CSV table of C-alpha atoms in Angstrom, one decimal:
chain,number,residue,atom,x,y,z
A,1,MET,CA,135.9,177.0,-23.2
A,2,GLU,CA,136.5,176.0,-26.9
A,3,ALA,CA,132.9,175.5,-27.5
A,4,GLU,CA,132.2,179.1,-26.2
A,5,LEU,CA,134.8,180.4,-28.5
A,6,GLU,CA,133.8,178.8,-31.5
A,7,HIS,CA,130.2,180.1,-30.8
A,8,ALA,CA,131.3,183.6,-30.2
A,9,CYS,CA,133.2,183.5,-33.4
A,10,ALA,CA,130.2,182.1,-35.2
A,11,LEU,CA,128.3,185.0,-34.1
A,12,LEU,CA,130.7,187.5,-35.3
A,13,ALA,CA,130.7,185.7,-38.7
A,14,LEU,CA,127.2,186.5,-39.2
A,15,HIS,CA,127.9,190.1,-40.8
A,16,GLU,CA,130.9,191.5,-42.4
A,17,ASP,CA,130.0,195.2,-41.2
A,18,PRO,CA,132.3,196.4,-38.6
A,19,GLN,CA,129.3,198.4,-37.2
A,20,VAL,CA,127.2,195.4,-37.0
A,21,ARG,CA,129.8,193.3,-35.4
A,22,ARG,CA,130.2,195.9,-32.7
A,23,LYS,CA,126.7,195.7,-31.9
A,24,ILE,CA,126.8,191.9,-31.8
A,25,THR,CA,129.8,192.0,-29.4
A,26,ASP,CA,127.9,194.3,-27.2
A,27,LEU,CA,125.1,191.8,-27.2
A,28,MET,CA,127.0,188.9,-26.3
A,29,LEU,CA,128.4,190.7,-23.4
A,30,ALA,CA,125.0,191.8,-22.2
A,31,VAL,CA,123.8,188.5,-22.3
A,32,LEU,CA,126.8,186.8,-20.7
A,33,LYS,CA,126.1,189.3,-17.7
A,34,ASP,CA,122.5,188.4,-17.5
A,35,THR,CA,122.3,184.7,-18.3
A,36,LYS,CA,126.2,183.5,-18.2
A,37,THR,CA,125.7,182.2,-21.5
A,38,LEU,CA,125.9,183.5,-25.2
A,39,PRO,CA,122.7,184.2,-27.1
A,40,PRO,CA,121.7,181.7,-29.4
A,41,ALA,CA,123.2,182.0,-33.1
A,42,GLU,CA,119.7,181.3,-34.6
A,43,GLU,CA,118.1,184.2,-32.7
A,44,VAL,CA,121.1,186.9,-33.5
A,45,ARG,CA,120.8,185.4,-36.9
A,46,ARG,CA,117.3,186.3,-37.4
A,47,LYS,CA,117.6,190.2,-35.6
A,48,VAL,CA,120.7,190.6,-38.0
A,49,ARG,CA,118.6,189.6,-41.3
A,50,THR,CA,115.5,191.8,-40.1
A,51,HIS,CA,117.6,194.6,-39.2
A,52,GLN,CA,116.1,194.7,-35.6
A,53,ASP,CA,118.0,196.4,-32.8
A,54,LEU,CA,120.5,194.0,-31.2
A,55,ASN,CA,120.7,195.8,-27.9
A,56,PRO,CA,117.1,196.9,-27.0
A,57,THR,CA,116.6,198.0,-23.4
A,58,VAL,CA,113.3,199.5,-23.9
A,59,THR,CA,111.0,198.4,-21.2
A,60,VAL,CA,106.9,197.9,-21.8
A,61,THR,CA,106.3,201.3,-20.0
A,62,GLU,CA,108.8,203.2,-22.2
A,63,TRP,CA,107.5,201.9,-25.4
A,64,MET,CA,103.8,202.6,-24.3
A,65,THR,CA,104.6,206.1,-23.7
A,66,GLU,CA,106.4,206.2,-27.3
A,67,PHE,CA,103.3,204.5,-28.7
A,68,LEU,CA,100.9,207.0,-27.3
A,69,ARG,CA,102.9,209.9,-28.4
A,70,ARG,CA,103.3,208.7,-32.1
A,71,LYS,CA,99.1,208.2,-32.0
A,72,ARG,CA,98.7,211.9,-33.1
A,73,LYS,CA,95.6,211.1,-35.6
A,74,ILE,CA,93.1,209.5,-32.9
A,75,ASP,CA,90.3,211.2,-31.2
A,76,ALA,CA,89.8,212.0,-27.5
A,77,THR,CA,87.8,208.8,-26.7
A,78,PRO,CA,90.3,206.2,-27.8
A,79,ARG,CA,93.1,208.1,-26.5
A,80,HIS,CA,91.5,208.3,-23.2
A,81,SER,CA,91.0,204.2,-23.5
A,82,TYR,CA,94.7,203.8,-24.5
A,83,GLU,CA,95.7,206.0,-21.5
A,84,ALA,CA,93.8,204.0,-19.0
A,85,HIS,CA,94.8,200.5,-20.1
A,86,ILE,CA,98.6,201.7,-19.8
A,87,ARG,CA,98.1,203.3,-16.6
A,88,LEU,CA,95.7,200.4,-14.9
A,89,TYR,CA,97.1,197.5,-16.4
A,90,PHE,CA,100.2,197.6,-18.7
A,91,THR,CA,102.5,199.8,-16.4
A,92,PRO,CA,101.6,198.0,-13.1
A,93,TYR,CA,101.8,194.4,-14.3
A,94,LEU,CA,104.2,194.7,-17.3
A,95,GLY,CA,106.0,197.6,-17.1
A,96,ASP,CA,109.6,196.8,-15.9
A,97,ILE,CA,109.8,193.8,-18.4
A,98,ARG,CA,112.3,194.5,-21.5
A,99,LEU,CA,109.9,194.7,-24.7
A,100,ASP,CA,111.9,191.8,-26.3
A,101,ARG,CA,111.6,189.7,-23.3
A,102,LEU,CA,107.8,190.2,-23.2
A,103,ARG,CA,106.4,186.4,-23.2
A,104,VAL,CA,102.8,185.1,-23.5
A,105,SER,CA,103.0,183.8,-20.0
A,106,ASP,CA,103.6,187.6,-18.7
A,107,ILE,CA,100.5,188.6,-20.6
A,108,ALA,CA,98.5,185.8,-19.5
A,109,GLY,CA,99.6,186.4,-15.9
A,110,MET,CA,98.4,190.2,-16.2
A,111,PHE,CA,94.8,188.9,-16.7
A,112,ASP,CA,95.2,186.3,-14.2
A,113,ALA,CA,95.9,189.4,-11.7
A,114,ILE,CA,93.1,191.4,-13.1
A,115,GLU,CA,90.5,188.6,-12.6
A,116,GLU,CA,92.0,188.3,-8.8
A,117,PHE,CA,91.5,192.3,-8.3
A,118,ASN,CA,87.7,191.6,-9.7
A,119,ASP,CA,87.3,189.6,-6.6
A,120,VAL,CA,88.6,192.4,-4.4
A,121,ILE,CA,86.5,195.1,-5.8
A,122,THR,CA,83.4,192.6,-5.4
A,123,THR,CA,84.3,191.8,-1.9
A,124,ALA,CA,85.1,195.3,-0.9
A,125,ARG,CA,82.0,196.7,-2.4
A,126,ALA,CA,80.0,194.2,-0.4
A,127,SER,CA,82.0,195.2,2.9
A,128,ASP,CA,80.3,196.9,5.8
A,129,ASP,CA,83.7,198.8,6.1
A,130,PRO,CA,83.2,202.4,4.5
A,131,ASP,CA,87.1,202.5,4.2
A,132,LYS,CA,87.3,199.4,2.1
A,133,ARG,CA,84.3,200.6,-0.1
A,134,ALA,CA,86.2,204.0,-0.4
A,135,LYS,CA,89.4,202.2,-1.8
A,136,VAL,CA,87.3,200.7,-4.8
A,137,ARG,CA,84.6,203.5,-5.4
A,138,TYR,CA,85.9,204.4,-8.8
A,139,ARG,CA,86.9,200.8,-9.9
A,140,ARG,CA,84.4,198.3,-11.1
A,141,PRO,CA,85.3,194.5,-12.1
A,142,VAL,CA,86.8,194.0,-15.5
A,143,GLY,CA,84.6,191.9,-17.7
A,144,PRO,CA,85.3,189.9,-20.7
A,145,SER,CA,84.6,192.5,-23.2
A,146,THR,CA,87.1,195.0,-21.6
A,147,MET,CA,89.8,192.4,-21.3
A,148,HIS,CA,89.6,191.9,-24.9
A,149,ARG,CA,89.8,195.6,-25.6
A,150,ILE,CA,92.8,195.7,-23.2
A,151,ARG,CA,94.5,192.8,-25.6
A,152,ALA,CA,93.8,194.7,-28.6
A,153,THR,CA,95.5,198.1,-27.1
A,154,LEU,CA,98.4,196.0,-26.3
A,155,ARG,CA,98.4,194.1,-29.7
A,156,HIS,CA,98.2,197.2,-31.6
A,157,ALA,CA,101.1,198.6,-29.7
A,158,LEU,CA,103.4,195.5,-30.2
A,159,ASN,CA,102.6,195.4,-33.8
A,160,MET,CA,103.9,199.0,-34.1
A,161,ALA,CA,107.2,197.9,-32.5
A,162,ILE,CA,107.4,195.3,-35.1
A,163,LYS,CA,106.6,197.3,-38.0
A,164,GLN,CA,108.0,200.6,-37.2
A,165,ASP,CA,111.1,200.1,-35.3
A,166,ARG,CA,111.7,196.2,-35.6
A,167,LEU,CA,112.2,196.2,-31.8
A,168,ILE,CA,110.9,192.8,-31.7
A,169,ASP,CA,109.5,189.9,-34.2
A,170,PHE,CA,106.9,188.4,-32.6
A,171,ASN,CA,103.7,189.6,-31.0
A,172,PRO,CA,102.5,187.7,-27.8
A,173,ALA,CA,99.6,189.6,-27.4
A,174,ALA,CA,98.2,187.9,-30.6
A,175,VAL,CA,98.1,184.4,-29.1
A,176,VAL,CA,96.8,184.9,-25.6
A,177,GLU,CA,93.5,183.2,-25.2
A,178,LEU,CA,90.8,185.1,-23.3
A,179,PRO,CA,87.1,184.1,-22.4
A,180,ASP,CA,84.9,184.7,-25.0
A,181,ALA,CA,82.9,188.2,-24.9
A,182,ASP,CA,79.3,187.4,-25.7
A,183,LYS,CA,77.6,190.8,-26.5
A,184,PRO,CA,74.3,191.2,-24.4
A,185,LYS,CA,71.3,191.4,-26.6
A,186,ALA,CA,69.4,194.4,-26.7
A,187,LEU,CA,65.6,194.7,-25.3
A,188,VAL,CA,63.1,196.2,-27.2
A,189,TRP,CA,61.2,198.3,-24.7
A,190,THR,CA,57.6,197.0,-25.3
A,191,ASP,CA,54.6,198.3,-23.2
A,192,GLU,CA,54.8,195.2,-21.0
A,193,ARG,CA,58.5,195.5,-20.4
A,194,VAL,CA,58.1,199.0,-19.5
A,195,ALA,CA,55.3,198.5,-17.2
A,196,ALA,CA,57.6,195.7,-15.4
A,197,TRP,CA,60.3,197.6,-15.2
A,198,ASN,CA,58.3,200.5,-13.6
A,199,GLN,CA,56.9,198.0,-11.5
A,200,ASP,CA,60.2,196.8,-10.2
A,201,LEU,CA,61.2,200.4,-9.8
A,202,HIS,CA,58.5,201.3,-7.6
A,203,GLN,CA,59.5,198.3,-5.4
A,204,ARG,CA,63.0,199.9,-5.0
A,205,LEU,CA,61.6,203.4,-4.2
A,206,GLU,CA,59.6,202.3,-1.6
A,207,PRO,CA,62.4,201.4,1.1
A,208,HIS,CA,63.7,205.0,0.4
A,209,GLY,CA,60.6,206.9,1.7
A,210,ARG,CA,59.4,207.5,-2.0
A,211,SER,CA,55.7,206.7,-1.3
A,212,ASN,CA,54.5,208.8,-4.3
A,213,ALA,CA,56.9,207.0,-6.9
A,214,SER,CA,54.5,207.8,-9.6
A,215,GLU,CA,55.0,211.4,-9.4
A,216,GLN,CA,59.0,210.8,-9.3
A,217,LEU,CA,58.5,209.1,-12.4
A,218,SER,CA,56.5,211.3,-14.1
A,219,SER,CA,57.2,214.4,-16.7
A,220,SER,CA,60.9,215.1,-17.3
A,221,HIS,CA,62.1,213.2,-14.0
A,222,ARG,CA,61.2,210.1,-15.6
A,223,PRO,CA,64.3,207.9,-16.3
A,224,ALA,CA,65.0,208.2,-19.9
A,225,ILE,CA,64.9,204.4,-20.5
A,226,CYS,CA,61.4,204.6,-19.6
A,227,VAL,CA,60.3,207.0,-22.2
A,228,ARG,CA,58.8,206.0,-25.5
A,229,GLU,CA,58.4,208.4,-28.5
A,230,PRO,CA,55.6,207.9,-30.9
A,231,GLY,CA,56.4,205.9,-33.6
A,232,SER,CA,59.6,204.6,-32.1
A,233,LEU,CA,61.1,202.4,-29.5
A,234,ALA,CA,63.7,202.8,-26.9
A,235,VAL,CA,66.4,200.3,-27.2
A,236,ILE,CA,69.0,199.8,-24.6
A,237,SER,CA,71.7,197.0,-23.8
A,238,ASN,CA,71.1,194.8,-20.8
A,239,ALA,CA,74.5,195.8,-19.4
A,240,MET,CA,73.3,199.5,-19.3
A,241,LEU,CA,70.6,198.7,-16.5
A,242,GLY,CA,73.3,197.8,-14.1
A,243,LEU,CA,74.6,201.6,-14.3
A,244,LEU,CA,71.4,203.2,-13.0
A,245,ASP,CA,70.7,203.6,-9.4
A,246,VAL,CA,67.1,203.4,-8.2
A,247,HIS,CA,66.5,207.2,-8.8
A,248,GLY,CA,67.3,206.7,-12.6
A,249,TYR,CA,71.0,208.2,-12.1
A,250,ALA,CA,73.9,206.5,-13.7
A,251,ARG,CA,75.9,204.9,-10.9
A,252,ALA,CA,79.1,206.4,-9.5
A,253,GLY,CA,82.1,205.0,-11.2
A,254,ALA,CA,80.1,204.5,-14.6
A,255,HIS,CA,81.4,206.3,-17.8
A,256,HIS,CA,78.8,209.1,-17.6
A,257,VAL,CA,77.3,210.1,-14.1
A,258,GLY,CA,74.3,212.2,-13.7
A,259,ARG,CA,70.9,211.9,-15.1
A,260,LEU,CA,70.4,210.1,-18.5
A,261,PRO,CA,69.2,212.6,-21.1
A,262,SER,CA,65.6,212.2,-22.4
A,263,VAL,CA,64.5,210.5,-25.5
A,264,ALA,CA,63.6,213.7,-26.8
A,265,SER,CA,67.0,215.4,-26.4
A,266,ARG,CA,68.2,213.1,-29.3
A,267,ARG,CA,71.5,212.7,-27.3
A,268,PRO,CA,71.0,209.4,-25.8
A,269,ILE,CA,73.7,207.7,-23.5
A,270,GLY,CA,73.8,203.8,-23.9
A,271,LEU,CA,70.4,204.5,-25.8
A,272,ARG,CA,69.3,204.2,-29.4
A,273,LEU,CA,66.2,205.1,-31.1
A,274,HIS,CA,64.9,202.6,-33.6
A,275,ARG,CA,61.9,203.5,-35.7
A,276,ASP,CA,59.3,200.8,-36.0
A,277,ARG,CA,59.5,198.8,-38.8
A,278,PRO,CA,56.5,197.0,-40.5
A,279,PRO,CA,56.2,193.4,-40.1
């Protein structure tokens, strides 16, 4: 009892301002209620020295809402990405945790849960049950690159909490380890690769009753990635191939659904045109 009294007196002696001492008292009462112990003196001293809120009750969900509200100068695309990360990952897995109590292990657990749900999506897609497939119709497995983007969003939001409101003094998202995200190498669509791709597409069209696949690939109905302009080469990421179905349409659940625009439209999706360079 005497040791606890000395601990309490040491905490109150950290600052002379009566308002700060009142906040320290409120902090001691809140921590005692939750943990039955007084807060560490060094932790309180650091918060007082850096002018942090001594009684933060902001949860991750509440801060993410505030973070998004303050991002007024971003375009629609990054805003949509932030909103998706908050809705799909931060709120379900971290939302009820107080911001000042968010730990590296909590964030690592979120990514473990995402990987487990990847298995659920894969299993459901391969199921013969249409109801199971319907549940994951608009969900696709989260790859390493997307995980890095999710972590970047969380790291950015927590950095804002540190710099603008001093709600925390450590960013746990900055030290979470993730698998390396190797970018797929682009393929240059040489004549040989175009021929091989078309041959494979012919084989995939035949089971669907497309006996005259050549006509289906001619003119404007030809998938955009098969088209070459004079003096230029169509270059596409390997990952983009997985977004196409057998008819050259983007698969359901992809960012862009519908027929890919032609090379001549100059409005390619996932497609870049590079002029031939002299050797």
